[in-house]
Amino acid sequence: VGSRTCLEMKYLTLLVVLGLAVEILGSIDTSKCNKKVVGDPSFDFYRFIGYLYKLEAGTGTSDVKDYTSGNLAHMDIDDAWYSVLTVNGKDGTQVNYRYSIDEVYNQTIHETLLVDGRASDREYLVTFYGNKDRSYVLMYICGAKTNGGHDLRYVFSFANYKVTPTDWKRIALIDKLYNFSGNLVKLSTGVKVY
């Protein structure tokens, strides 16, 4: 109980202090965001990129429960960064979503969906609001909602890291701090994270 209270206080303090930092970043358009989400200060985007991540969970009203697996990778082409989300559906389909990473603001990135290799009008702010180095990350996607109108979030694990029950409890605690709409559910099963 003591460590949970300490963790709650840590994130509450971060919400207050770093909330001011989010306000200062005027070039980030947060008008489409349902929540003001503060990135985890221990997250370093440049340490994050360059590795393969496995999709573990997402917002329950998203299509995450229709996937059997998913991976997130990043690549550097001509000094520009791109991310590729590959998901495998229960129906045997595979879809690759490609994004250009347009700007990096510490724990928040601005990315644009690419269609046929060209930028589309679908832009997102991705905030990494929870993280355990080389283990997992929690991502809030601003600029998108689920079909049910809930806040879109994902949990990815690092390479072959096995998310433990203790990790899932911490993930649930961090997620609850923001009072997001919609529950996080595990990939494929649709079982609630908390």
mmCIF file of C-alpha atoms in Angstrom:
data_model
loop_
_atom_site.group_PDB
_atom_site.id
_atom_site.type_symbol
_atom_site.label_atom_id
_atom_site.label_comp_id
_atom_site.label_asym_id
_atom_site.label_seq_id
_atom_site.Cartn_x
_atom_site.Cartn_y
_atom_site.Cartn_z
ATOM 1 C CA VAL A 1 0.000 0.000 0.000
ATOM 2 C CA GLY A 2 2.847 2.405 0.832
ATOM 3 C CA SER A 3 4.528 2.007 -2.567
ATOM 4 C CA ARG A 4 1.179 2.554 -4.317
ATOM 5 C CA THR A 5 0.629 5.797 -2.384
ATOM 6 C CA CYS A 6 4.186 6.900 -3.175
ATOM 7 C CA LEU A 7 3.640 6.167 -6.875
ATOM 8 C CA GLU A 8 0.330 8.058 -6.855
ATOM 9 C CA MET A 9 1.975 11.065 -5.190
ATOM 10 C CA LYS A 10 4.863 10.938 -7.669
ATOM 11 C CA TYR A 11 2.533 11.059 -10.657
ATOM 12 C CA LEU A 12 0.223 13.632 -9.094
ATOM 13 C CA THR A 13 3.203 15.911 -8.505
ATOM 14 C CA LEU A 14 4.372 15.305 -12.069
ATOM 15 C CA LEU A 15 0.922 16.154 -13.397
ATOM 16 C CA VAL A 16 0.980 19.519 -11.659
ATOM 17 C CA VAL A 17 4.595 20.463 -12.388
ATOM 18 C CA LEU A 18 4.781 19.142 -15.931
ATOM 19 C CA GLY A 19 1.346 20.435 -16.817
ATOM 20 C CA LEU A 20 2.993 23.834 -17.029
ATOM 21 C CA ALA A 21 5.555 22.460 -19.478
ATOM 22 C CA VAL A 22 2.789 21.220 -21.757
ATOM 23 C CA GLU A 23 1.249 24.704 -21.762
ATOM 24 C CA ILE A 24 4.553 26.219 -22.834
ATOM 25 C CA LEU A 25 4.830 24.001 -25.907
ATOM 26 C CA GLY A 26 2.616 26.186 -28.048
ATOM 27 C CA SER A 27 3.516 24.437 -31.291
ATOM 28 C CA ILE A 28 1.665 21.313 -30.139
ATOM 29 C CA ASP A 29 -1.998 21.555 -31.128
ATOM 30 C CA THR A 30 -3.872 19.889 -28.282
ATOM 31 C CA SER A 31 -7.293 21.182 -29.340
ATOM 32 C CA LYS A 32 -8.328 17.695 -30.489
ATOM 33 C CA CYS A 33 -7.274 16.102 -27.210
ATOM 34 C CA ASN A 34 -9.917 15.065 -24.728
ATOM 35 C CA LYS A 35 -7.329 15.049 -21.929
ATOM 36 C CA LYS A 36 -4.231 16.994 -21.036
ATOM 37 C CA VAL A 37 -1.776 14.171 -20.616
ATOM 38 C CA VAL A 38 1.707 14.735 -19.252
ATOM 39 C CA GLY A 39 4.482 12.541 -20.560
ATOM 40 C CA ASP A 40 6.460 10.381 -18.180
ATOM 41 C CA PRO A 41 9.673 12.357 -17.521
ATOM 42 C CA SER A 42 11.699 9.137 -17.361
ATOM 43 C CA PHE A 43 10.785 8.363 -20.988
ATOM 44 C CA ASP A 44 13.420 9.185 -23.602
ATOM 45 C CA PHE A 45 12.136 8.947 -27.171
ATOM 46 C CA TYR A 46 15.629 8.617 -28.616
ATOM 47 C CA ARG A 47 16.310 5.593 -26.391
ATOM 48 C CA PHE A 48 12.907 4.178 -27.377
ATOM 49 C CA ILE A 49 13.292 4.255 -31.162
ATOM 50 C CA GLY A 50 15.269 1.648 -33.031
ATOM 51 C CA TYR A 51 13.743 -1.351 -31.252
ATOM 52 C CA LEU A 52 10.815 -3.655 -31.887
ATOM 53 C CA TYR A 53 7.822 -3.450 -29.544
ATOM 54 C CA LYS A 54 4.921 -5.849 -29.096
ATOM 55 C CA LEU A 55 1.324 -4.644 -28.769
ATOM 56 C CA GLU A 56 -0.017 -5.817 -25.396
ATOM 57 C CA ALA A 57 -3.220 -3.846 -24.749
ATOM 58 C CA GLY A 58 -5.380 -0.977 -25.919
ATOM 59 C CA THR A 59 -8.644 0.830 -25.310
ATOM 60 C CA GLY A 60 -11.495 -1.693 -25.124
ATOM 61 C CA THR A 61 -13.705 -0.044 -27.730
ATOM 62 C CA SER A 62 -10.849 0.055 -30.250
ATOM 63 C CA ASP A 63 -10.219 -2.874 -32.555
ATOM 64 C CA VAL A 64 -7.396 -4.202 -30.347
ATOM 65 C CA LYS A 65 -9.430 -7.230 -29.241
ATOM 66 C CA ASP A 66 -9.746 -8.235 -32.917
ATOM 67 C CA TYR A 67 -5.952 -8.579 -33.237
ATOM 68 C CA THR A 68 -3.946 -11.714 -32.527
ATOM 69 C CA SER A 69 -0.674 -9.791 -32.452
ATOM 70 C CA GLY A 70 0.883 -6.474 -33.281
ATOM 71 C CA ASN A 71 4.311 -4.867 -33.468
ATOM 72 C CA LEU A 72 5.665 -1.334 -33.530
ATOM 73 C CA ALA A 73 8.967 -0.524 -35.207
ATOM 74 C CA HIS A 74 10.773 2.686 -36.139
ATOM 75 C CA MET A 75 13.165 3.417 -38.964
ATOM 76 C CA ASP A 76 15.448 6.253 -39.973
ATOM 77 C CA ILE A 77 15.429 7.060 -43.700
ATOM 78 C CA ASP A 78 17.410 10.048 -44.967
ATOM 79 C CA ASP A 79 17.458 11.684 -41.512
ATOM 80 C CA ALA A 80 13.687 11.338 -41.123
ATOM 81 C CA TRP A 81 12.009 8.993 -38.639
ATOM 82 C CA TYR A 82 9.050 6.766 -39.427
ATOM 83 C CA SER A 83 7.023 4.332 -37.357
ATOM 84 C CA VAL A 84 5.268 1.227 -38.633
ATOM 85 C CA LEU A 85 2.483 -0.469 -36.700
ATOM 86 C CA THR A 86 1.798 -3.982 -37.999
ATOM 87 C CA VAL A 87 -1.299 -5.765 -36.720
ATOM 88 C CA ASN A 88 -2.482 -9.296 -37.429
ATOM 89 C CA GLY A 89 -6.234 -9.807 -37.285
ATOM 90 C CA LYS A 90 -8.123 -12.843 -36.022
ATOM 91 C CA ASP A 91 -9.517 -13.128 -39.559
ATOM 92 C CA GLY A 92 -6.006 -13.774 -40.943
ATOM 93 C CA THR A 93 -5.432 -10.282 -42.318
ATOM 94 C CA GLN A 94 -2.334 -8.200 -41.747
ATOM 95 C CA VAL A 95 -2.342 -4.403 -41.890
ATOM 96 C CA ASN A 96 0.647 -2.071 -41.809
ATOM 97 C CA TYR A 97 0.075 1.503 -40.667
ATOM 98 C CA ARG A 98 2.939 3.826 -41.560
ATOM 99 C CA TYR A 99 3.514 7.210 -39.930
ATOM 100 C CA SER A 100 6.042 9.976 -40.407
ATOM 101 C CA ILE A 101 7.371 11.355 -37.142
ATOM 102 C CA ASP A 102 7.180 15.066 -37.817
ATOM 103 C CA GLU A 103 8.291 16.515 -34.488
ATOM 104 C CA VAL A 104 9.549 15.239 -31.144
ATOM 105 C CA TYR A 105 8.794 17.126 -27.913
ATOM 106 C CA ASN A 106 10.451 15.054 -25.201
ATOM 107 C CA GLN A 107 7.666 12.614 -24.244
ATOM 108 C CA THR A 108 5.231 13.675 -26.989
ATOM 109 C CA ILE A 109 5.613 13.182 -30.717
ATOM 110 C CA HIS A 110 3.644 14.603 -33.631
ATOM 111 C CA GLU A 111 3.080 12.059 -36.384
ATOM 112 C CA THR A 112 1.134 11.870 -39.639
ATOM 113 C CA LEU A 113 -0.450 8.766 -41.164
ATOM 114 C CA LEU A 114 1.041 7.947 -44.547
ATOM 115 C CA VAL A 115 -1.227 6.662 -47.312
ATOM 116 C CA ASP A 116 0.556 5.256 -50.360
ATOM 117 C CA GLY A 117 3.749 6.867 -49.069
ATOM 118 C CA ARG A 118 2.240 10.349 -48.839
ATOM 119 C CA ALA A 119 1.164 12.378 -45.836
ATOM 120 C CA SER A 120 -2.573 12.232 -45.179
ATOM 121 C CA ASP A 121 -4.717 14.692 -43.242
ATOM 122 C CA ARG A 122 -4.712 12.348 -40.220
ATOM 123 C CA GLU A 123 -2.299 13.776 -37.658
ATOM 124 C CA TYR A 124 -1.779 12.605 -34.104
ATOM 125 C CA LEU A 125 0.009 13.624 -30.946
ATOM 126 C CA VAL A 126 1.349 10.567 -29.172
ATOM 127 C CA THR A 127 2.209 11.048 -25.506
ATOM 128 C CA PHE A 128 4.198 8.413 -23.647
ATOM 129 C CA TYR A 129 2.511 8.743 -20.259
ATOM 130 C CA GLY A 130 3.968 5.662 -18.585
ATOM 131 C CA ASN A 131 7.149 3.722 -19.053
ATOM 132 C CA LYS A 132 9.436 1.139 -17.547
ATOM 133 C CA ASP A 133 12.750 1.338 -19.388
ATOM 134 C CA ARG A 134 13.307 -1.589 -21.751
ATOM 135 C CA SER A 135 10.081 -3.176 -20.509
ATOM 136 C CA TYR A 136 6.916 -1.345 -21.617
ATOM 137 C CA VAL A 137 5.407 2.013 -22.583
ATOM 138 C CA LEU A 138 1.906 3.487 -22.283
ATOM 139 C CA MET A 139 0.814 5.691 -25.180
ATOM 140 C CA TYR A 140 -2.079 8.158 -25.374
ATOM 141 C CA ILE A 141 -3.114 9.026 -28.929
ATOM 142 C CA CYS A 142 -4.504 12.545 -29.189
ATOM 143 C CA GLY A 143 -6.374 13.329 -32.376
ATOM 144 C CA ALA A 144 -8.138 9.962 -32.478
ATOM 145 C CA LYS A 145 -11.002 8.333 -30.634
ATOM 146 C CA THR A 146 -12.256 4.771 -30.637
ATOM 147 C CA ASN A 147 -15.504 3.855 -32.365
ATOM 148 C CA GLY A 148 -17.104 4.149 -28.925
ATOM 149 C CA GLY A 149 -15.749 7.694 -28.496
ATOM 150 C CA HIS A 150 -13.223 6.706 -25.818
ATOM 151 C CA ASP A 151 -9.671 7.935 -25.270
ATOM 152 C CA LEU A 152 -7.302 5.907 -27.452
ATOM 153 C CA ARG A 153 -4.388 4.336 -25.584
ATOM 154 C CA TYR A 154 -1.998 1.467 -26.207
ATOM 155 C CA VAL A 155 0.469 -0.545 -24.161
ATOM 156 C CA PHE A 156 3.556 -1.904 -25.927
ATOM 157 C CA SER A 157 6.228 -4.162 -24.440
ATOM 158 C CA PHE A 158 9.903 -4.043 -25.351
ATOM 159 C CA ALA A 159 11.102 -6.830 -27.682
ATOM 160 C CA ASN A 160 10.434 -10.132 -25.898
ATOM 161 C CA TYR A 161 9.783 -8.680 -22.436
ATOM 162 C CA LYS A 162 7.021 -10.541 -20.597
ATOM 163 C CA VAL A 163 4.708 -8.086 -18.821
ATOM 164 C CA THR A 164 4.310 -9.353 -15.249
ATOM 165 C CA PRO A 165 1.240 -9.167 -12.992
ATOM 166 C CA THR A 166 3.078 -6.461 -11.001
ATOM 167 C CA ASP A 167 3.631 -4.531 -14.238
ATOM 168 C CA TRP A 168 -0.081 -4.802 -15.112
ATOM 169 C CA LYS A 169 -0.993 -3.393 -11.684
ATOM 170 C CA ARG A 170 1.371 -0.453 -12.196
ATOM 171 C CA ILE A 171 0.031 0.106 -15.726
ATOM 172 C CA ALA A 172 -3.541 0.137 -14.399
ATOM 173 C CA LEU A 173 -2.601 2.574 -11.622
ATOM 174 C CA ILE A 174 -0.911 5.004 -14.016
ATOM 175 C CA ASP A 175 -3.829 4.767 -16.454
ATOM 176 C CA LYS A 176 -6.374 5.471 -13.704
ATOM 177 C CA LEU A 177 -4.577 8.677 -12.696
ATOM 178 C CA TYR A 178 -5.849 10.338 -15.880
ATOM 179 C CA ASN A 179 -9.451 9.183 -15.542
ATOM 180 C CA PHE A 180 -9.483 8.164 -19.214
ATOM 181 C CA SER A 181 -12.733 7.106 -20.821
ATOM 182 C CA GLY A 182 -12.769 3.431 -21.820
ATOM 183 C CA ASN A 183 -10.927 0.554 -20.179
ATOM 184 C CA LEU A 184 -7.594 -0.866 -21.245
ATOM 185 C CA VAL A 185 -7.995 -4.468 -22.449
ATOM 186 C CA LYS A 186 -5.399 -7.074 -23.318
ATOM 187 C CA LEU A 187 -4.711 -7.895 -26.925
ATOM 188 C CA SER A 188 -6.841 -10.622 -28.507
ATOM 189 C CA THR A 189 -8.667 -11.639 -25.303
ATOM 190 C CA GLY A 190 -10.381 -8.354 -24.500
ATOM 191 C CA VAL A 191 -9.765 -8.991 -20.768
ATOM 192 C CA LYS A 192 -9.675 -5.735 -18.776
ATOM 193 C CA VAL A 193 -6.279 -4.689 -17.487
ATOM 194 C CA TYR A 194 -7.908 -3.536 -14.232
#
